[in-house]
PDB file of N, CA and C in Angstrom:
ATOM      1  N   MET A   1       0.802  -1.187   0.000  1.00 45.00           N
ATOM      2  CA  MET A   1       0.000   0.000   0.000  1.00 45.00           C
ATOM      3  C   MET A   1       0.858   1.270   0.000  1.00 45.00           C
ATOM      4  N   PHE A   2       1.921   1.286   0.831  1.00 52.00           N
ATOM      5  CA  PHE A   2       2.762   2.466   0.905  1.00 52.00           C
ATOM      6  C   PHE A   2       4.122   2.214   0.261  1.00 52.00           C
ATOM      7  N   GLY A   3       4.158   1.461  -0.829  1.00 51.00           N
ATOM      8  CA  GLY A   3       5.393   1.128  -1.521  1.00 51.00           C
ATOM      9  C   GLY A   3       6.154   2.336  -2.022  1.00 51.00           C
ATOM     10  N   TRP A   4       5.472   3.422  -2.274  1.00 51.00           N
ATOM     11  CA  TRP A   4       6.160   4.616  -2.772  1.00 51.00           C
ATOM     12  C   TRP A   4       7.011   5.278  -1.707  1.00 51.00           C
ATOM     13  N   PHE A   5       6.894   4.838  -0.451  1.00 51.00           N
ATOM     14  CA  PHE A   5       7.748   5.352   0.610  1.00 51.00           C
ATOM     15  C   PHE A   5       9.100   4.659   0.655  1.00 51.00           C
ATOM     16  N   LYS A   6       9.224   3.531  -0.007  1.00 50.00           N
ATOM     17  CA  LYS A   6      10.471   2.774   0.037  1.00 50.00           C
ATOM     18  C   LYS A   6      11.588   3.557  -0.626  1.00 50.00           C
ATOM     19  N   LYS A   7      12.738   3.545   0.015  1.00 51.00           N
ATOM     20  CA  LYS A   7      13.908   4.193  -0.561  1.00 51.00           C
ATOM     21  C   LYS A   7      14.568   3.227  -1.535  1.00 51.00           C
ATOM     22  N   SER A   8      15.171   3.775  -2.588  1.00 49.00           N
ATOM     23  CA  SER A   8      15.874   2.921  -3.540  1.00 49.00           C
ATOM     24  C   SER A   8      17.180   2.455  -2.919  1.00 49.00           C
ATOM     25  N   LYS A   9      17.594   1.276  -3.287  1.00 50.00           N
ATOM     26  CA  LYS A   9      18.836   0.714  -2.805  1.00 50.00           C
ATOM     27  C   LYS A   9      19.995   1.427  -3.484  1.00 50.00           C
ATOM     28  N   THR A  10      21.009   1.819  -2.706  1.00 49.00           N
ATOM     29  CA  THR A  10      22.165   2.484  -3.282  1.00 49.00           C
ATOM     30  C   THR A  10      23.345   1.528  -3.299  1.00 49.00           C
ATOM     31  N   THR A  11      24.128   1.618  -4.354  1.00 48.00           N
ATOM     32  CA  THR A  11      25.336   0.804  -4.451  1.00 48.00           C
ATOM     33  C   THR A  11      26.489   1.678  -4.910  1.00 48.00           C
ATOM     34  N   VAL A  12      27.698   1.307  -4.513  1.00 47.00           N
ATOM     35  CA  VAL A  12      28.904   2.032  -4.882  1.00 47.00           C
ATOM     36  C   VAL A  12      29.753   1.118  -5.753  1.00 47.00           C
ATOM     37  N   VAL A  13      30.418   1.693  -6.755  1.00 42.00           N
ATOM     38  CA  VAL A  13      31.304   0.933  -7.630  1.00 42.00           C
ATOM     39  C   VAL A  13      32.395   0.283  -6.782  1.00 42.00           C
ATOM     40  N   ALA A  14      32.641  -1.029  -6.974  1.00 53.00           N
ATOM     41  CA  ALA A  14      33.559  -1.773  -6.124  1.00 53.00           C
ATOM     42  C   ALA A  14      35.035  -1.537  -6.482  1.00 53.00           C
ATOM     43  N   THR A  15      35.376  -1.471  -7.755  1.00 71.00           N
ATOM     44  CA  THR A  15      36.769  -1.288  -8.142  1.00 71.00           C
ATOM     45  C   THR A  15      37.009   0.162  -8.526  1.00 71.00           C
ATOM     46  N   LEU A  16      38.142   0.673  -8.092  1.00 83.00           N
ATOM     47  CA  LEU A  16      38.456   2.073  -8.350  1.00 83.00           C
ATOM     48  C   LEU A  16      39.461   2.186  -9.486  1.00 83.00           C
ATOM     49  N   ASP A  17      39.204   3.103 -10.389  1.00 90.00           N
ATOM     50  CA  ASP A  17      40.088   3.399 -11.496  1.00 90.00           C
ATOM     51  C   ASP A  17      40.739   4.743 -11.179  1.00 90.00           C
ATOM     52  N   TRP A  18      42.008   4.718 -10.755  1.00 94.00           N
ATOM     53  CA  TRP A  18      42.684   5.910 -10.263  1.00 94.00           C
ATOM     54  C   TRP A  18      43.296   6.715 -11.397  1.00 94.00           C
ATOM     55  N   GLU A  19      43.268   8.034 -11.247  1.00 94.00           N
ATOM     56  CA  GLU A  19      43.916   8.970 -12.163  1.00 94.00           C
ATOM     57  C   GLU A  19      44.898   9.798 -11.350  1.00 94.00           C
ATOM     58  N   ASP A  20      46.125   9.962 -11.842  1.00 95.00           N
ATOM     59  CA  ASP A  20      47.094  10.831 -11.187  1.00 95.00           C
ATOM     60  C   ASP A  20      46.891  12.249 -11.701  1.00 95.00           C
ATOM     61  N   TYR A  21      46.840  13.205 -10.770  1.00 95.00           N
ATOM     62  CA  TYR A  21      46.634  14.595 -11.142  1.00 95.00           C
ATOM     63  C   TYR A  21      47.377  15.490 -10.162  1.00 95.00           C
ATOM     64  N   LYS A  22      48.425  16.134 -10.625  1.00 95.00           N
ATOM     65  CA  LYS A  22      49.193  17.117  -9.846  1.00 95.00           C
ATOM     66  C   LYS A  22      49.625  16.586  -8.481  1.00 95.00           C
ATOM     67  N   GLY A  23      50.089  15.352  -8.414  1.00 93.00           N
ATOM     68  CA  GLY A  23      50.555  14.776  -7.162  1.00 93.00           C
ATOM     69  C   GLY A  23      49.462  14.168  -6.295  1.00 93.00           C
ATOM     70  N   PHE A  24      48.247  14.139  -6.780  1.00 95.00           N
ATOM     71  CA  PHE A  24      47.106  13.537  -6.080  1.00 95.00           C
ATOM     72  C   PHE A  24      46.596  12.366  -6.911  1.00 95.00           C
ATOM     73  N   ARG A  25      45.880  11.451  -6.274  1.00 95.00           N
ATOM     74  CA  ARG A  25      45.168  10.371  -6.967  1.00 95.00           C
ATOM     75  C   ARG A  25      43.684  10.647  -6.854  1.00 95.00           C
ATOM     76  N   ILE A  26      42.984  10.489  -7.971  1.00 96.00           N
ATOM     77  CA  ILE A  26      41.551  10.751  -8.032  1.00 96.00           C
ATOM     78  C   ILE A  26      40.851   9.490  -8.511  1.00 96.00           C
ATOM     79  N   ALA A  27      39.742   9.135  -7.870  1.00 96.00           N
ATOM     80  CA  ALA A  27      38.922   8.010  -8.320  1.00 96.00           C
ATOM     81  C   ALA A  27      37.452   8.383  -8.195  1.00 96.00           C
ATOM     82  N   ALA A  28      36.699   8.058  -9.216  1.00 96.00           N
ATOM     83  CA  ALA A  28      35.247   8.278  -9.190  1.00 96.00           C
ATOM     84  C   ALA A  28      34.581   7.083  -8.526  1.00 96.00           C
ATOM     85  N   THR A  29      33.594   7.351  -7.689  1.00 95.00           N
ATOM     86  CA  THR A  29      32.815   6.290  -7.040  1.00 95.00           C
ATOM     87  C   THR A  29      31.327   6.636  -7.152  1.00 95.00           C
ATOM     88  N   PRO A  30      30.814   6.721  -8.384  1.00 95.00           N
ATOM     89  CA  PRO A  30      29.403   7.127  -8.542  1.00 95.00           C
ATOM     90  C   PRO A  30      28.472   6.177  -7.788  1.00 95.00           C
ATOM     91  N   ILE A  31      27.432   6.730  -7.203  1.00 95.00           N
ATOM     92  CA  ILE A  31      26.484   5.951  -6.413  1.00 95.00           C
ATOM     93  C   ILE A  31      25.192   5.809  -7.209  1.00 95.00           C
ATOM     94  N   ASN A  32      24.787   4.568  -7.463  1.00 95.00           N
ATOM     95  CA  ASN A  32      23.558   4.293  -8.208  1.00 95.00           C
ATOM     96  C   ASN A  32      22.369   4.549  -7.289  1.00 95.00           C
ATOM     97  N   GLU A  33      21.517   5.468  -7.720  1.00 94.00           N
ATOM     98  CA  GLU A  33      20.316   5.790  -6.956  1.00 94.00           C
ATOM     99  C   GLU A  33      19.114   5.734  -7.892  1.00 94.00           C
ATOM    100  N   GLY A  34      18.500   4.585  -7.954  1.00 91.00           N
ATOM    101  CA  GLY A  34      17.289   4.423  -8.749  1.00 91.00           C
ATOM    102  C   GLY A  34      17.483   4.664 -10.238  1.00 91.00           C
ATOM    103  N   GLY A  35      18.603   4.235 -10.785  1.00 92.00           N
ATOM    104  CA  GLY A  35      18.845   4.381 -12.220  1.00 92.00           C
ATOM    105  C   GLY A  35      19.593   5.646 -12.593  1.00 92.00           C
ATOM    106  N   GLN A  36      19.833   6.533 -11.639  1.00 96.00           N
ATOM    107  CA  GLN A  36      20.672   7.694 -11.868  1.00 96.00           C
ATOM    108  C   GLN A  36      21.904   7.543 -10.981  1.00 96.00           C
ATOM    109  N   TYR A  37      22.915   8.355 -11.242  1.00 97.00           N
ATOM    110  CA  TYR A  37      24.180   8.209 -10.521  1.00 97.00           C
ATOM    111  C   TYR A  37      24.564   9.513  -9.837  1.00 97.00           C
ATOM    112  N   ARG A  38      24.799   9.418  -8.532  1.00 96.00           N
ATOM    113  CA  ARG A  38      25.216  10.584  -7.752  1.00 96.00           C
ATOM    114  C   ARG A  38      26.718  10.754  -7.908  1.00 96.00           C
ATOM    115  N   VAL A  39      27.154  11.988  -8.116  1.00 96.00           N
ATOM    116  CA  VAL A  39      28.570  12.317  -8.239  1.00 96.00           C
ATOM    117  C   VAL A  39      29.241  12.086  -6.885  1.00 96.00           C
ATOM    118  N   SER A  40      30.267  11.231  -6.899  1.00 96.00           N
ATOM    119  CA  SER A  40      30.954  10.845  -5.673  1.00 96.00           C
ATOM    120  C   SER A  40      32.363  10.396  -6.036  1.00 96.00           C
ATOM    121  N   GLY A  41      33.325  10.713  -5.176  1.00 96.00           N
ATOM    122  CA  GLY A  41      34.691  10.320  -5.491  1.00 96.00           C
ATOM    123  C   GLY A  41      35.607  10.365  -4.287  1.00 96.00           C
ATOM    124  N   VAL A  42      36.877  10.036  -4.561  1.00 95.00           N
ATOM    125  CA  VAL A  42      37.912  10.000  -3.542  1.00 95.00           C
ATOM    126  C   VAL A  42      39.150  10.692  -4.100  1.00 95.00           C
ATOM    127  N   ILE A  43      39.797  11.488  -3.258  1.00 95.00           N
ATOM    128  CA  ILE A  43      41.068  12.110  -3.604  1.00 95.00           C
ATOM    129  C   ILE A  43      42.069  11.690  -2.534  1.00 95.00           C
ATOM    130  N   GLU A  44      43.227  11.204  -2.967  1.00 94.00           N
ATOM    131  CA  GLU A  44      44.261  10.774  -2.026  1.00 94.00           C
ATOM    132  C   GLU A  44      45.587  11.432  -2.372  1.00 94.00           C
ATOM    133  N   GLN A  45      46.443  11.507  -1.348  1.00 93.00           N
ATOM    134  CA  GLN A  45      47.800  11.988  -1.552  1.00 93.00           C
ATOM    135  C   GLN A  45      48.707  11.264  -0.571  1.00 93.00           C
ATOM    136  N   ASP A  46      49.823  10.768  -1.072  1.00 88.00           N
ATOM    137  CA  ASP A  46      50.812  10.106  -0.224  1.00 88.00           C
ATOM    138  C   ASP A  46      51.853  11.116   0.220  1.00 88.00           C
ATOM    139  N   GLU A  47      52.270  10.991   1.468  1.00 80.00           N
ATOM    140  CA  GLU A  47      53.394  11.768   1.982  1.00 80.00           C
ATOM    141  C   GLU A  47      54.435  10.783   2.451  1.00 80.00           C
ATOM    142  N   GLU A  48      55.661  11.030   2.090  1.00 77.00           N
ATOM    143  CA  GLU A  48      56.730  10.121   2.455  1.00 77.00           C
ATOM    144  C   GLU A  48      56.826   9.999   3.980  1.00 77.00           C
ATOM    145  N   GLY A  49      56.828   8.773   4.464  1.00 77.00           N
ATOM    146  CA  GLY A  49      56.943   8.524   5.897  1.00 77.00           C
ATOM    147  C   GLY A  49      55.679   8.817   6.686  1.00 77.00           C
ATOM    148  N   ALA A  50      54.563   9.077   6.006  1.00 81.00           N
ATOM    149  CA  ALA A  50      53.312   9.384   6.706  1.00 81.00           C
ATOM    150  C   ALA A  50      52.174   8.574   6.083  1.00 81.00           C
ATOM    151  N   GLU A  51      51.040   8.592   6.758  1.00 86.00           N
ATOM    152  CA  GLU A  51      49.855   7.907   6.237  1.00 86.00           C
ATOM    153  C   GLU A  51      49.328   8.616   4.997  1.00 86.00           C
ATOM    154  N   THR A  52      48.658   7.847   4.140  1.00 89.00           N
ATOM    155  CA  THR A  52      48.013   8.431   2.970  1.00 89.00           C
ATOM    156  C   THR A  52      46.871   9.334   3.418  1.00 89.00           C
ATOM    157  N   LYS A  53      46.848  10.553   2.881  1.00 92.00           N
ATOM    158  CA  LYS A  53      45.739  11.472   3.158  1.00 92.00           C
ATOM    159  C   LYS A  53      44.609  11.128   2.204  1.00 92.00           C
ATOM    160  N   ARG A  54      43.369  11.142   2.709  1.00 92.00           N
ATOM    161  CA  ARG A  54      42.218  10.732   1.907  1.00 92.00           C
ATOM    162  C   ARG A  54      41.048  11.679   2.155  1.00 92.00           C
ATOM    163  N   HIS A  55      40.436  12.113   1.060  1.00 93.00           N
ATOM    164  CA  HIS A  55      39.247  12.958   1.148  1.00 93.00           C
ATOM    165  C   HIS A  55      38.173  12.347   0.251  1.00 93.00           C
ATOM    166  N   ALA A  56      37.079  11.907   0.853  1.00 94.00           N
ATOM    167  CA  ALA A  56      35.944  11.376   0.092  1.00 94.00           C
ATOM    168  C   ALA A  56      34.892  12.469  -0.002  1.00 94.00           C
ATOM    169  N   PHE A  57      34.228  12.547  -1.157  1.00 94.00           N
ATOM    170  CA  PHE A  57      33.202  13.562  -1.330  1.00 94.00           C
ATOM    171  C   PHE A  57      32.001  13.000  -2.071  1.00 94.00           C
ATOM    172  N   VAL A  58      30.843  13.534  -1.743  1.00 96.00           N
ATOM    173  CA  VAL A  58      29.586  13.195  -2.406  1.00 96.00           C
ATOM    174  C   VAL A  58      28.888  14.513  -2.710  1.00 96.00           C
ATOM    175  N   ARG A  59      28.423  14.654  -3.920  1.00 95.00           N
ATOM    176  CA  ARG A  59      27.749  15.881  -4.336  1.00 95.00           C
ATOM    177  C   ARG A  59      26.268  15.610  -4.566  1.00 95.00           C
ATOM    178  N   ALA A  60      25.491  16.642  -4.642  1.00 94.00           N
ATOM    179  CA  ALA A  60      24.045  16.517  -4.848  1.00 94.00           C
ATOM    180  C   ALA A  60      23.685  16.144  -6.279  1.00 94.00           C
ATOM    181  N   ASP A  61      24.616  16.346  -7.214  1.00 92.00           N
ATOM    182  CA  ASP A  61      24.332  16.110  -8.634  1.00 92.00           C
ATOM    183  C   ASP A  61      23.906  14.669  -8.904  1.00 92.00           C
ATOM    184  N   LEU A  62      22.793  14.487  -9.600  1.00 95.00           N
ATOM    185  CA  LEU A  62      22.360  13.177 -10.094  1.00 95.00           C
ATOM    186  C   LEU A  62      22.464  13.194 -11.614  1.00 95.00           C
ATOM    187  N   ILE A  63      23.153  12.212 -12.169  1.00 96.00           N
ATOM    188  CA  ILE A  63      23.454  12.155 -13.596  1.00 96.00           C
ATOM    189  C   ILE A  63      22.810  10.891 -14.172  1.00 96.00           C
ATOM    190  N   PRO A  64      22.186  10.978 -15.354  1.00 96.00           N
ATOM    191  CA  PRO A  64      21.488   9.817 -15.915  1.00 96.00           C
ATOM    192  C   PRO A  64      22.391   8.651 -16.317  1.00 96.00           C
ATOM    193  N   SER A  65      23.649   8.910 -16.676  1.00 95.00           N
ATOM    194  CA  SER A  65      24.517   7.820 -17.130  1.00 95.00           C
ATOM    195  C   SER A  65      25.735   7.673 -16.215  1.00 95.00           C
ATOM    196  N   GLU A  66      26.152   6.436 -15.979  1.00 94.00           N
ATOM    197  CA  GLU A  66      27.303   6.179 -15.122  1.00 94.00           C
ATOM    198  C   GLU A  66      28.577   6.768 -15.717  1.00 94.00           C
ATOM    199  N   ASP A  67      28.775   6.614 -17.029  1.00 95.00           N
ATOM    200  CA  ASP A  67      29.971   7.163 -17.678  1.00 95.00           C
ATOM    201  C   ASP A  67      30.044   8.676 -17.522  1.00 95.00           C
ATOM    202  N   GLU A  68      28.926   9.341 -17.676  1.00 96.00           N
ATOM    203  CA  GLU A  68      28.891  10.800 -17.519  1.00 96.00           C
ATOM    204  C   GLU A  68      29.137  11.185 -16.060  1.00 96.00           C
ATOM    205  N   ALA A  69      28.617  10.414 -15.124  1.00 96.00           N
ATOM    206  CA  ALA A  69      28.860  10.681 -13.701  1.00 96.00           C
ATOM    207  C   ALA A  69      30.347  10.542 -13.373  1.00 96.00           C
ATOM    208  N   ILE A  70      31.000   9.552 -13.964  1.00 96.00           N
ATOM    209  CA  ILE A  70      32.447   9.370 -13.761  1.00 96.00           C
ATOM    210  C   ILE A  70      33.208  10.571 -14.324  1.00 96.00           C
ATOM    211  N   ARG A  71      32.832  11.013 -15.517  1.00 96.00           N
ATOM    212  CA  ARG A  71      33.494  12.159 -16.149  1.00 96.00           C
ATOM    213  C   ARG A  71      33.324  13.428 -15.303  1.00 96.00           C
ATOM    214  N   ILE A  72      32.115  13.670 -14.827  1.00 96.00           N
ATOM    215  CA  ILE A  72      31.838  14.863 -14.021  1.00 96.00           C
ATOM    216  C   ILE A  72      32.542  14.782 -12.663  1.00 96.00           C
ATOM    217  N   THR A  73      32.576  13.591 -12.072  1.00 96.00           N
ATOM    218  CA  THR A  73      33.279  13.413 -10.800  1.00 96.00           C
ATOM    219  C   THR A  73      34.752  13.755 -10.952  1.00 96.00           C
ATOM    220  N   ALA A  74      35.386  13.246 -12.013  1.00 96.00           N
ATOM    221  CA  ALA A  74      36.806  13.534 -12.244  1.00 96.00           C
ATOM    222  C   ALA A  74      37.027  15.037 -12.443  1.00 96.00           C
ATOM    223  N   MET A  75      36.137  15.675 -13.173  1.00 96.00           N
ATOM    224  CA  MET A  75      36.241  17.112 -13.415  1.00 96.00           C
ATOM    225  C   MET A  75      36.139  17.882 -12.091  1.00 96.00           C
ATOM    226  N   LYS A  76      35.180  17.514 -11.240  1.00 96.00           N
ATOM    227  CA  LYS A  76      35.000  18.196  -9.953  1.00 96.00           C
ATOM    228  C   LYS A  76      36.182  17.926  -9.020  1.00 96.00           C
ATOM    229  N   ALA A  77      36.713  16.710  -9.051  1.00 96.00           N
ATOM    230  CA  ALA A  77      37.872  16.383  -8.206  1.00 96.00           C
ATOM    231  C   ALA A  77      39.089  17.192  -8.637  1.00 96.00           C
ATOM    232  N   ARG A  78      39.321  17.319  -9.949  1.00 96.00           N
ATOM    233  CA  ARG A  78      40.441  18.134 -10.434  1.00 96.00           C
ATOM    234  C   ARG A  78      40.270  19.594 -10.000  1.00 96.00           C
ATOM    235  N   MET A  79      39.043  20.087 -10.062  1.00 96.00           N
ATOM    236  CA  MET A  79      38.765  21.459  -9.645  1.00 96.00           C
ATOM    237  C   MET A  79      39.061  21.632  -8.147  1.00 96.00           C
ATOM    238  N   MET A  80      38.713  20.640  -7.334  1.00 94.00           N
ATOM    239  CA  MET A  80      39.002  20.705  -5.896  1.00 94.00           C
ATOM    240  C   MET A  80      40.507  20.748  -5.656  1.00 94.00           C
ATOM    241  N   VAL A  81      41.253  19.920  -6.395  1.00 96.00           N
ATOM    242  CA  VAL A  81      42.713  19.919  -6.261  1.00 96.00           C
ATOM    243  C   VAL A  81      43.264  21.293  -6.649  1.00 96.00           C
ATOM    244  N   ASP A  82      42.786  21.833  -7.766  1.00 96.00           N
ATOM    245  CA  ASP A  82      43.269  23.141  -8.233  1.00 96.00           C
ATOM    246  C   ASP A  82      42.946  24.253  -7.236  1.00 96.00           C
ATOM    247  N   GLN A  83      41.759  24.228  -6.655  1.00 95.00           N
ATOM    248  CA  GLN A  83      41.325  25.307  -5.771  1.00 95.00           C
ATOM    249  C   GLN A  83      41.801  25.157  -4.328  1.00 95.00           C
ATOM    250  N   LEU A  84      41.855  23.915  -3.838  1.00 93.00           N
ATOM    251  CA  LEU A  84      42.156  23.696  -2.421  1.00 93.00           C
ATOM    252  C   LEU A  84      43.521  23.084  -2.158  1.00 93.00           C
ATOM    253  N   GLY A  85      44.002  22.269  -3.088  1.00 91.00           N
ATOM    254  CA  GLY A  85      45.263  21.579  -2.853  1.00 91.00           C
ATOM    255  C   GLY A  85      45.205  20.767  -1.567  1.00 91.00           C
ATOM    256  N   GLU A  86      46.267  20.820  -0.785  1.00 88.00           N
ATOM    257  CA  GLU A  86      46.349  20.036   0.460  1.00 88.00           C
ATOM    258  C   GLU A  86      45.393  20.529   1.546  1.00 88.00           C
ATOM    259  N   ARG A  87      44.848  21.724   1.392  1.00 89.00           N
ATOM    260  CA  ARG A  87      43.907  22.232   2.408  1.00 89.00           C
ATOM    261  C   ARG A  87      42.652  21.372   2.502  1.00 89.00           C
ATOM    262  N   MET A  88      42.323  20.606   1.463  1.00 87.00           N
ATOM    263  CA  MET A  88      41.116  19.780   1.515  1.00 87.00           C
ATOM    264  C   MET A  88      41.215  18.700   2.590  1.00 87.00           C
ATOM    265  N   PHE A  89      42.424  18.389   3.034  1.00 86.00           N
ATOM    266  CA  PHE A  89      42.603  17.354   4.054  1.00 86.00           C
ATOM    267  C   PHE A  89      42.528  17.909   5.474  1.00 86.00           C
ATOM    268  N   GLU A  90      42.455  19.194   5.646  1.00 84.00           N
ATOM    269  CA  GLU A  90      42.469  19.801   6.975  1.00 84.00           C
ATOM    270  C   GLU A  90      41.295  19.383   7.840  1.00 84.00           C
ATOM    271  N   ASN A  91      40.117  19.189   7.251  1.00 70.00           N
ATOM    272  CA  ASN A  91      38.928  18.835   8.029  1.00 70.00           C
ATOM    273  C   ASN A  91      38.428  17.444   7.710  1.00 70.00           C
ATOM    274  N   SER A  92      39.241  16.609   7.065  1.00 55.00           N
ATOM    275  CA  SER A  92      38.797  15.252   6.705  1.00 55.00           C
ATOM    276  C   SER A  92      39.057  14.290   7.818  1.00 55.00           C
TER     277      SER A  92
END
């Protein structure tokens, strides 16, 4: 009777395809939400003798195709690196 209240099951891509960008690693992790994909990703940076810094992000954008969501995620991650650099890890 109240089936329209059910939330759609969300899944995250299991294998990560990393891209190197200006000393950072970027991976898209689009989240499937009812046939659309939420922009989501991970940015990492290694420091010699220290733990890997990691920043995961999820955006409100819903994209109809997984390939397009991956492309947009990579674009947004590169923009974060360009604008914030290592400061993105300060509150992670």
